[in-house]
PDB file of C-alpha atoms in Angstrom:
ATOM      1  CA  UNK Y   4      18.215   3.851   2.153  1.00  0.00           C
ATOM      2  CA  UNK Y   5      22.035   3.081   1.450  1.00  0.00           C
ATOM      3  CA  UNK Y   6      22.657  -0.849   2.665  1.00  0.00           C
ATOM      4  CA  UNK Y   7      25.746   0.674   4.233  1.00  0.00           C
ATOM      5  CA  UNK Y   8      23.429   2.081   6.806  1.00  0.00           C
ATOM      6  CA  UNK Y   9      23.359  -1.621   8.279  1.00  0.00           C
ATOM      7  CA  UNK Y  10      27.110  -0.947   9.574  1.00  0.00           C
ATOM      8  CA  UNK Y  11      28.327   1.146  11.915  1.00  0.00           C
ATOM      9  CA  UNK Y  12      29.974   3.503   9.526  1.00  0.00           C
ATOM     10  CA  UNK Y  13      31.314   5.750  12.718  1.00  0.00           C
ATOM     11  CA  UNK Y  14      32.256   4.688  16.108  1.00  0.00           C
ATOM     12  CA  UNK Y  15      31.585   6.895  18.883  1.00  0.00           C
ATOM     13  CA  UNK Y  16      34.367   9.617  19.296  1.00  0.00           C
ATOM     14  CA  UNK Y  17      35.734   8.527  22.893  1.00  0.00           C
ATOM     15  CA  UNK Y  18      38.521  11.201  23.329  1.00  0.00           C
ATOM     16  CA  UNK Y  19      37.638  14.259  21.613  1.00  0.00           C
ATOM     17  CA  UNK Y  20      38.058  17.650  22.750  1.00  0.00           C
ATOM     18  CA  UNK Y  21      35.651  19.345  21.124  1.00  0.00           C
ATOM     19  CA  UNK Y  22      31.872  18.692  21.971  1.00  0.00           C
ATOM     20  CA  UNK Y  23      29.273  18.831  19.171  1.00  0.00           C
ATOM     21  CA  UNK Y  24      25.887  19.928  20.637  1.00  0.00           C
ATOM     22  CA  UNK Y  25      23.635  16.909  22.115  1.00  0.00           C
ATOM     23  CA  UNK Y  26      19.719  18.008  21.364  1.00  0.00           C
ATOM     24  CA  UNK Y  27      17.502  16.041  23.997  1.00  0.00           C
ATOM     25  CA  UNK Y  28      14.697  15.031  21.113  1.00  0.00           C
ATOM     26  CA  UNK Y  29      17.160  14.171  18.024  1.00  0.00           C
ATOM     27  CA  UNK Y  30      20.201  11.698  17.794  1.00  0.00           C
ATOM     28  CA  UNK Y  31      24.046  12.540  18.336  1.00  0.00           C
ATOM     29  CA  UNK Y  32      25.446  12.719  14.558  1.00  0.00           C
ATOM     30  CA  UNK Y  33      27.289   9.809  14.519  1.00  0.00           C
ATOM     31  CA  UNK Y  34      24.196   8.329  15.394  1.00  0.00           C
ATOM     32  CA  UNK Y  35      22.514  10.068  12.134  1.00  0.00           C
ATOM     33  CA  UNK Y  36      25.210   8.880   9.769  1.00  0.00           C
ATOM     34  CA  UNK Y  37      25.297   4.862  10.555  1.00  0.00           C
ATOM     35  CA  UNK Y  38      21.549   4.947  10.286  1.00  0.00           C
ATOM     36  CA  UNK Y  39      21.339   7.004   7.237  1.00  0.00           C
ATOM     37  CA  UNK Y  40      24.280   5.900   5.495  1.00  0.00           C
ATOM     38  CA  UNK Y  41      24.642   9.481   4.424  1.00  0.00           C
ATOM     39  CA  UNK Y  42      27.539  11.303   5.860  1.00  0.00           C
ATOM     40  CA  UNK Y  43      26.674  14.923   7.137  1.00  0.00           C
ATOM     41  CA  UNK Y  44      28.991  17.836   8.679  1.00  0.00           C
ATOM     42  CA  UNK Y  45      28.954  19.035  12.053  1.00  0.00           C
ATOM     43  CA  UNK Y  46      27.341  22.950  10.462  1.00  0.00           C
ATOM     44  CA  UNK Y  47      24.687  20.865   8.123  1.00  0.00           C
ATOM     45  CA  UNK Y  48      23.712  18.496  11.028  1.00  0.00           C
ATOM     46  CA  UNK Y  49      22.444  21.876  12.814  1.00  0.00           C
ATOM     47  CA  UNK Y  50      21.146  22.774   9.673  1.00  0.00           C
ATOM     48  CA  UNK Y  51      19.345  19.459   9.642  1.00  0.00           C
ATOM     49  CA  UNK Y  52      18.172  19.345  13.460  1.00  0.00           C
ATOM     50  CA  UNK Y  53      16.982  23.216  13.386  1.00  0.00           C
ATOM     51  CA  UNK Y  54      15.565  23.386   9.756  1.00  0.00           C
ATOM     52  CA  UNK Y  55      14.507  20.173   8.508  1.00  0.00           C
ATOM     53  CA  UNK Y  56      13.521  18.179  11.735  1.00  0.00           C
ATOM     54  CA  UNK Y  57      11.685  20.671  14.011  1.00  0.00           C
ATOM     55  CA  UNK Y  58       9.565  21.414  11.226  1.00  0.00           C
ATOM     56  CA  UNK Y  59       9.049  17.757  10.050  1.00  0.00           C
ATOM     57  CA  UNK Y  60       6.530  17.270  12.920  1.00  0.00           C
ATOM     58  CA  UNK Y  61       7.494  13.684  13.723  1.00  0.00           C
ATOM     59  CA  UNK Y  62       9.654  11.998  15.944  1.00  0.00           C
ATOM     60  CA  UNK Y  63      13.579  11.067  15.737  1.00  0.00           C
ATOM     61  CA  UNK Y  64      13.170   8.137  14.719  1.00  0.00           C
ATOM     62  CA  UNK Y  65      10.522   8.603  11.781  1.00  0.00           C
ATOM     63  CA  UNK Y  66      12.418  11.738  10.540  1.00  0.00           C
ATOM     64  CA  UNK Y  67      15.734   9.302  10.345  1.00  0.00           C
ATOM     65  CA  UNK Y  68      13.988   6.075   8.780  1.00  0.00           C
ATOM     66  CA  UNK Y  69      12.699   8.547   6.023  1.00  0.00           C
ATOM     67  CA  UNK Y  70      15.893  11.256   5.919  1.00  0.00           C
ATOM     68  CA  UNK Y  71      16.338  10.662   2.180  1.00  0.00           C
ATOM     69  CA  UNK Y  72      13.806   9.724   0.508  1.00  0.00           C
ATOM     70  CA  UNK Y  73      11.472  13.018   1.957  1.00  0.00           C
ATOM     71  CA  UNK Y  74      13.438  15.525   3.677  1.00  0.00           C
ATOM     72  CA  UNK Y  75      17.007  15.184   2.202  1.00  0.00           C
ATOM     73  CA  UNK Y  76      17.707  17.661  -0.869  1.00  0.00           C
ATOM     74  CA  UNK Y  77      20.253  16.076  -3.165  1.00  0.00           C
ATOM     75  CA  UNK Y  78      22.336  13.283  -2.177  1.00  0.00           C
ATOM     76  CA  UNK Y  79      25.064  12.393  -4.073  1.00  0.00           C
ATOM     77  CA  UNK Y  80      26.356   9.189  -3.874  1.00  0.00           C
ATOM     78  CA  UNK Y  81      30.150   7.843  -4.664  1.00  0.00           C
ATOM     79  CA  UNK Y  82      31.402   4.308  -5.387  1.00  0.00           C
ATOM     80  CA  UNK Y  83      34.644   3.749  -3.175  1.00  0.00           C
ATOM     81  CA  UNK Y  84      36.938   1.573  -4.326  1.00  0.00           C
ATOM     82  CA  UNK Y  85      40.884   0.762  -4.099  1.00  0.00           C
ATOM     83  CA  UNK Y  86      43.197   1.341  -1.539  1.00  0.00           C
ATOM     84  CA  UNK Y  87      43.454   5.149   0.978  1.00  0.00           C
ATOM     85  CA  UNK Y  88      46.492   5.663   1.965  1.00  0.00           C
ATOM     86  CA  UNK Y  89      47.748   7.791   4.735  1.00  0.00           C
ATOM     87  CA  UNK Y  90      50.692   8.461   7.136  1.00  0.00           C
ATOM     88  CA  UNK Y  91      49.881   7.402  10.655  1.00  0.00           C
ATOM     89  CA  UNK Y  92      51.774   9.856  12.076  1.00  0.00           C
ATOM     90  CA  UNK Y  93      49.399  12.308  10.341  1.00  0.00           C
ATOM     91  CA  UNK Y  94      47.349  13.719  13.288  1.00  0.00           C
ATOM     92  CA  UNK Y  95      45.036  15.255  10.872  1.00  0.00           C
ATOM     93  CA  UNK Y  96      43.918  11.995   9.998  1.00  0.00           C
ATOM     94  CA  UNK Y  97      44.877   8.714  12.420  1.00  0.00           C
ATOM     95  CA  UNK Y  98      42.424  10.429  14.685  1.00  0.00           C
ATOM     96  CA  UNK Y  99      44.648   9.581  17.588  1.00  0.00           C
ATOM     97  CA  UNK Y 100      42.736  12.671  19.336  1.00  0.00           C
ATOM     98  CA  UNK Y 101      39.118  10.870  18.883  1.00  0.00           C
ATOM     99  CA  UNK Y 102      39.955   7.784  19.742  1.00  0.00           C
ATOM    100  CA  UNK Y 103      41.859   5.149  22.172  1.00  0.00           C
ATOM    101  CA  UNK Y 104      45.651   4.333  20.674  1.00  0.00           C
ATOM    102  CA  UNK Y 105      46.600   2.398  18.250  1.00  0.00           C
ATOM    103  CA  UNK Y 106      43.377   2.563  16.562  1.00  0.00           C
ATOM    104  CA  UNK Y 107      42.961   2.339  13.277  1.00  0.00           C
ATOM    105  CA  UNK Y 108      40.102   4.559  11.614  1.00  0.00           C
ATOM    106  CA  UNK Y 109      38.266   3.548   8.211  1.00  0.00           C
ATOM    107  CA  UNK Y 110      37.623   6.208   5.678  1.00  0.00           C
ATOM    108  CA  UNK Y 111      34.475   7.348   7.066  1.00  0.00           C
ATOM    109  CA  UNK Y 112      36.180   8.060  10.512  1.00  0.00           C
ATOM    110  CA  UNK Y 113      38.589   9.980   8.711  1.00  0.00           C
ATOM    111  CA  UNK Y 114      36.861  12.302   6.914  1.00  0.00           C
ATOM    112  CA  UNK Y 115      34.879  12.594  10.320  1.00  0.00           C
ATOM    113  CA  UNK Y 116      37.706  13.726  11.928  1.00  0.00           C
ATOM    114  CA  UNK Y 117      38.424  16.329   9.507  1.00  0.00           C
ATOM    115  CA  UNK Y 118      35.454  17.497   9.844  1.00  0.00           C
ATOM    116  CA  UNK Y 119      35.684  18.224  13.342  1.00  0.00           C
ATOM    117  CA  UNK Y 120      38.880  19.690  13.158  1.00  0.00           C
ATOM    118  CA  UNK Y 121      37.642  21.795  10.644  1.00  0.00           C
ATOM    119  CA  UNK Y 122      34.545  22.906  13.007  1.00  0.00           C
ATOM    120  CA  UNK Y 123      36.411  23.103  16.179  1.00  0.00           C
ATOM    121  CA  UNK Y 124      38.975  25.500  14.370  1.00  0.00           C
ATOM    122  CA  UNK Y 125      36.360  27.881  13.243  1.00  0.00           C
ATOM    123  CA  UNK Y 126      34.629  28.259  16.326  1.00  0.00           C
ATOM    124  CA  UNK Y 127      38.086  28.994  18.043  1.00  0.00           C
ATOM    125  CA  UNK Y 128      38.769  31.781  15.054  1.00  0.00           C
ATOM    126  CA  UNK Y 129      35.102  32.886  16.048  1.00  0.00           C
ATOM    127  CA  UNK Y 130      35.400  33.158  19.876  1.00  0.00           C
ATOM    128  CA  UNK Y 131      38.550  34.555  19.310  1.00  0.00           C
ATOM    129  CA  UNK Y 132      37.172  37.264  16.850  1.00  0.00           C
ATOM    130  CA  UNK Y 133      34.372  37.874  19.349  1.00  0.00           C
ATOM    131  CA  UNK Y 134      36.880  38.192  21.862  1.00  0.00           C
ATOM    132  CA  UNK Y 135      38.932  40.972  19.644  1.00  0.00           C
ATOM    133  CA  UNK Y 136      35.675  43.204  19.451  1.00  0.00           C
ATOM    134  CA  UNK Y 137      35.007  42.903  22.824  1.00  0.00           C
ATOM    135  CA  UNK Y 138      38.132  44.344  23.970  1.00  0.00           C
ATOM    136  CA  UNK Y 139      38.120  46.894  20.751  1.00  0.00           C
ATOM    137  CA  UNK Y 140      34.617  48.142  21.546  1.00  0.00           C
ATOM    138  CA  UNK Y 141      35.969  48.887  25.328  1.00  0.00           C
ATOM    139  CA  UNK Y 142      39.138  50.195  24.264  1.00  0.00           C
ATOM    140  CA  UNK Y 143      36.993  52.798  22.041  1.00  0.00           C
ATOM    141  CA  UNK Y 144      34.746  53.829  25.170  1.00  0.00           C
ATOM    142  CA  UNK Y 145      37.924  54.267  27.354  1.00  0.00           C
ATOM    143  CA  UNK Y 146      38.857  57.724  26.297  1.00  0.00           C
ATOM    144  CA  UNK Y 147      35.643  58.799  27.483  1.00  0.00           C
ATOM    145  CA  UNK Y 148      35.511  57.166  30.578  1.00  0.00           C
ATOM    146  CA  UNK Y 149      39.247  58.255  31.125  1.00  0.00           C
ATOM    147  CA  UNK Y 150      38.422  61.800  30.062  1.00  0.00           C
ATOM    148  CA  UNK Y 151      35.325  61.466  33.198  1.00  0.00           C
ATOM    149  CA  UNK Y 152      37.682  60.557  35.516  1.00  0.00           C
ATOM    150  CA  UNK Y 153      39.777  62.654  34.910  1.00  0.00           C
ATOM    151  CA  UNK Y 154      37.667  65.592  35.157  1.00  0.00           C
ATOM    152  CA  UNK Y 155      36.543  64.239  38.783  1.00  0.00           C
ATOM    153  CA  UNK Y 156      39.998  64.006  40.030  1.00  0.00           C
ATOM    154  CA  UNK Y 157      40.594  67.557  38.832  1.00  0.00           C
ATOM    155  CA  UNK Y 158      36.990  69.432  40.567  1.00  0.00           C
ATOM    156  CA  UNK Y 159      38.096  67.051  43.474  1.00  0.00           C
ATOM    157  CA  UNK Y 160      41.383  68.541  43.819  1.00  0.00           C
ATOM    158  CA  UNK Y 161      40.143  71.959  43.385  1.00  0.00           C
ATOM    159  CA  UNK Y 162      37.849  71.526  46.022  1.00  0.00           C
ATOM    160  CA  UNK Y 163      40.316  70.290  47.946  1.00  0.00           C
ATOM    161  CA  UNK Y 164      42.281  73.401  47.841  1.00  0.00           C
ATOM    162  CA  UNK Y 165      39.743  75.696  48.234  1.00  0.00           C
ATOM    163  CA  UNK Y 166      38.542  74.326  51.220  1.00  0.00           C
ATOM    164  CA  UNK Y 167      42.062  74.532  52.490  1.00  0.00           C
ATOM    165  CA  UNK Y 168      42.544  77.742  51.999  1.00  0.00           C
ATOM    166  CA  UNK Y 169      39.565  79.057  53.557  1.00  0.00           C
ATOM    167  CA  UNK Y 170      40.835  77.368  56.647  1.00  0.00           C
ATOM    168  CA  UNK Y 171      44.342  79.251  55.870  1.00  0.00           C
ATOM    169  CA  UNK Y 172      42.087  82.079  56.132  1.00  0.00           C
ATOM    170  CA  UNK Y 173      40.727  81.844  59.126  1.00  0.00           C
ATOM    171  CA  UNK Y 174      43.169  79.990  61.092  1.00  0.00           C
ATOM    172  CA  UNK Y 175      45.645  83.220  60.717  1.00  0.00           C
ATOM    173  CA  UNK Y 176      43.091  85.789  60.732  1.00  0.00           C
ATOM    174  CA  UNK Y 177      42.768  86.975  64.412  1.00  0.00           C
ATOM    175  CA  UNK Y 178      39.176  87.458  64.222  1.00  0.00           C
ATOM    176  CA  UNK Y 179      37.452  84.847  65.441  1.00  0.00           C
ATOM    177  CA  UNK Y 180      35.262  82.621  62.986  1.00  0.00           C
ATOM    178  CA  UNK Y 181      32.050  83.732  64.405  1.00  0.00           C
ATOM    179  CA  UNK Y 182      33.288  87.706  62.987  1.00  0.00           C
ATOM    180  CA  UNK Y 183      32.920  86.681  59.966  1.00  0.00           C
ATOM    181  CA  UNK Y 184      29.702  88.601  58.782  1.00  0.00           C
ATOM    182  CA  UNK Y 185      30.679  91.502  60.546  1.00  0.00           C
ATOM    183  CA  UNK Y 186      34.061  91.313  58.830  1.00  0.00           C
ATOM    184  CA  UNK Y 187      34.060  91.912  55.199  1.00  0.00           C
ATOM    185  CA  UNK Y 188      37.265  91.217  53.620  1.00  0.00           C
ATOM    186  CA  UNK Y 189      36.351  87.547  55.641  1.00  0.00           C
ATOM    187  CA  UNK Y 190      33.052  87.859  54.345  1.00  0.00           C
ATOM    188  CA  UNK Y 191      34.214  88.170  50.456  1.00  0.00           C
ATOM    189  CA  UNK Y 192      36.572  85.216  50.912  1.00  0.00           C
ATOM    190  CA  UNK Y 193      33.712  83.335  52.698  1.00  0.00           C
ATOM    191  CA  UNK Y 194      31.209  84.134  49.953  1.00  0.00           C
ATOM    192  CA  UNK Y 195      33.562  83.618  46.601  1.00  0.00           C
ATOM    193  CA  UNK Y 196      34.663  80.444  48.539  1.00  0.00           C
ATOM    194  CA  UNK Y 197      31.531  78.936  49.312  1.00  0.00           C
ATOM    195  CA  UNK Y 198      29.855  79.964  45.345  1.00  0.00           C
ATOM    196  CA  UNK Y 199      33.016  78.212  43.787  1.00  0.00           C
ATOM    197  CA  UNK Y 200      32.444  75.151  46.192  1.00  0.00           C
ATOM    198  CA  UNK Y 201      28.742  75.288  44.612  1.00  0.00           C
ATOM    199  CA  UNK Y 202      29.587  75.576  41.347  1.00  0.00           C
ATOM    200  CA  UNK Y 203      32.519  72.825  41.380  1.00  0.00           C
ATOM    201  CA  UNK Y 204      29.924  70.070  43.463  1.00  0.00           C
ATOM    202  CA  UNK Y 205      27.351  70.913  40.485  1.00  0.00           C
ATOM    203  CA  UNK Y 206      29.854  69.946  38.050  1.00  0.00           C
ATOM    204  CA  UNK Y 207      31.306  67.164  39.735  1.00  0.00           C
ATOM    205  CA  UNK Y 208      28.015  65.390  40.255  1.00  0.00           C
ATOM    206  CA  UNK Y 209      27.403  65.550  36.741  1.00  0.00           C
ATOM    207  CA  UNK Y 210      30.905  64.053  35.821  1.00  0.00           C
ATOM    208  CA  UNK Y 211      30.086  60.858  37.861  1.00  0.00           C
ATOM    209  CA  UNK Y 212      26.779  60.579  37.044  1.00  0.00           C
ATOM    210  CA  UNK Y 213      28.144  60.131  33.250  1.00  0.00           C
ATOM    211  CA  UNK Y 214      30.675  57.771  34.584  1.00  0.00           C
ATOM    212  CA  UNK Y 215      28.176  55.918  36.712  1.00  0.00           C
ATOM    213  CA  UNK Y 216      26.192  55.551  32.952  1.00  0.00           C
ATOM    214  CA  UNK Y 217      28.680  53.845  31.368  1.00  0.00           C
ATOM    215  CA  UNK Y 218      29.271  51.588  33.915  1.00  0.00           C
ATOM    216  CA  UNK Y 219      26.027  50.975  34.098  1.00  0.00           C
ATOM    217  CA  UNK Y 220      25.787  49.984  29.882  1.00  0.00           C
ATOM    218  CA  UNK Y 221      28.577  48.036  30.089  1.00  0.00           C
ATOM    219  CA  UNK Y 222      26.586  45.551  32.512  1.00  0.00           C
ATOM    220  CA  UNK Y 223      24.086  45.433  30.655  1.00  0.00           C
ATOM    221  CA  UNK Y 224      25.885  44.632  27.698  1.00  0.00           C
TER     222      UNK Y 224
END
C-alpha cells in the first residue's frame, strides 16, 4: 500500500452542495482515498462499491486493507514534485465551495474538487435531459388527448342542442306532451331525436373512455 495512505490525503468536504451517495456497509470516498492512497472518481467509486466490493464477499474494512494488491486493476502511480500553482480566485480550484474560508487545499483536494464539479455537472445535464423527454414525450401525446377532448366538447354540445330543441318542440306545439304517440309529426321528431341522442351518448362514452386511458398511463408512468 502507498505510505501516503498514512496521511489524510482529503479532508472531509464540509460545505459542498452536491452529495455523493453514502452506502451503509462501505466507507464515504474520501474515506477510501486516505486509506488507500489511491485517488478514485466519484463514477469509479460506484464502480468500485457495486462491482468490485459486493462481490468481494468480505467486509469494508478487509476489501480496503487489500484494495490494491487483489481487487484493484492497474494502478498507476506518479512522482509529484515542484511547485502547483493556481489563482485563488479560481473557484474551480480554491475549493471555496467545499470548504470553510480561507482554506487552503493541497493538490489532492484539488483535483477532488474537480472531480466533483465535474460529477455534479453531469448529473445536472442528465436530470435536465431527463427532464426534456419528459415534457417531449407529453407534448407528443397531447394532440391526441386534445383531439379526445375535443371530440367530447363537440357530441356534448350537440346533445345539448338537440335536447333543446325537442323542448322548442314541444313547448310551442299546443298538443300536450302526453299526445305525443298519437301525434305523428311529434312522434318523428320524438323518435329521430331520441336515436341521435343514442347514437351521440355511444360515441361520447367511447371518447372519454380513451381519454380516461391515457390518463390512466400517464400515472403509471
Amino acid at each position: 500500500m502507498n505510505n501516503l495512505a498514512n496521511k489524510d490525503l482529503i479532508h472531509p468536504v464540509t460545505r459542498g452542495t452536491y452529495k455523493e451517495p453514502v452506502y451503509k456497509d462501505f466507507v464515504p470516498r474520501e474515506e477510501f482515498i486516505n486509506r488507500t492512497g489511491i485517488f478514485v472518481s466519484p463514477d469509479y467509486f460506484e464502480y468500485i462499491y457495486d462491482m468490485e466490493f459486493k462481490k468481494s464477499g468480505v467486509g469494508a474494512d478487509e476489501f480496503i486493507r487489500n484494495y490494491e494488491a487483489k481487487y484493484s486493476t492497474c494502478i498507476q502511480e506518479i512522482p509529484l514534485q515542484g511547485i502547483f500553482k493556481y489563482e485563488v480566485m479560481d473557484d474551480e480550484l480554491n475549493c471555496a465551495g467545499e470548504y470553510d474560508e480561507c482554506y487552503e487545499p493541497n493538490i489532492w483536494e484539488i483535483v477532488n474538487a474537480l472531480s466533483r464539479n465535474s460529477k455534479a455537472e453531469f448529473e445536472k445535464r442528465y436530470d435536465a435531459i431527463e427532464k426534456y423527454n419528459s415534457v417531449l414525450e407529453r407534448c407528443q401525446k397531447f394532440p391526441d388527448e386534445f383531439l379526445i377532448l375535443t371530440e367530447i366538447i363537440k357530441k356534448v354540445w350537440l346533445q345539448n342542442n338537440i335536447v333543446n330543441d325537442l323542448l322548442g318542440h314541444l313547448a310551442y306545439n299546443e298538443i300536450c306532451a302526453t299526445e305525443i304517440v298519437g301525434n305523428e309529426a311529434l312522434k318523428d321528431i320524438w323518435d329521430i331525436s331520441l336515436n341521435q341522442l343514442k347514437m351521440i351518448s355511444n360515441d361520447l362514452g367511447g371518447n372519454i373512455d380513451s381519454f380516461k386511458q391515457i390518463g390512466q398511463e400517464k400515472k403509471e408512468k
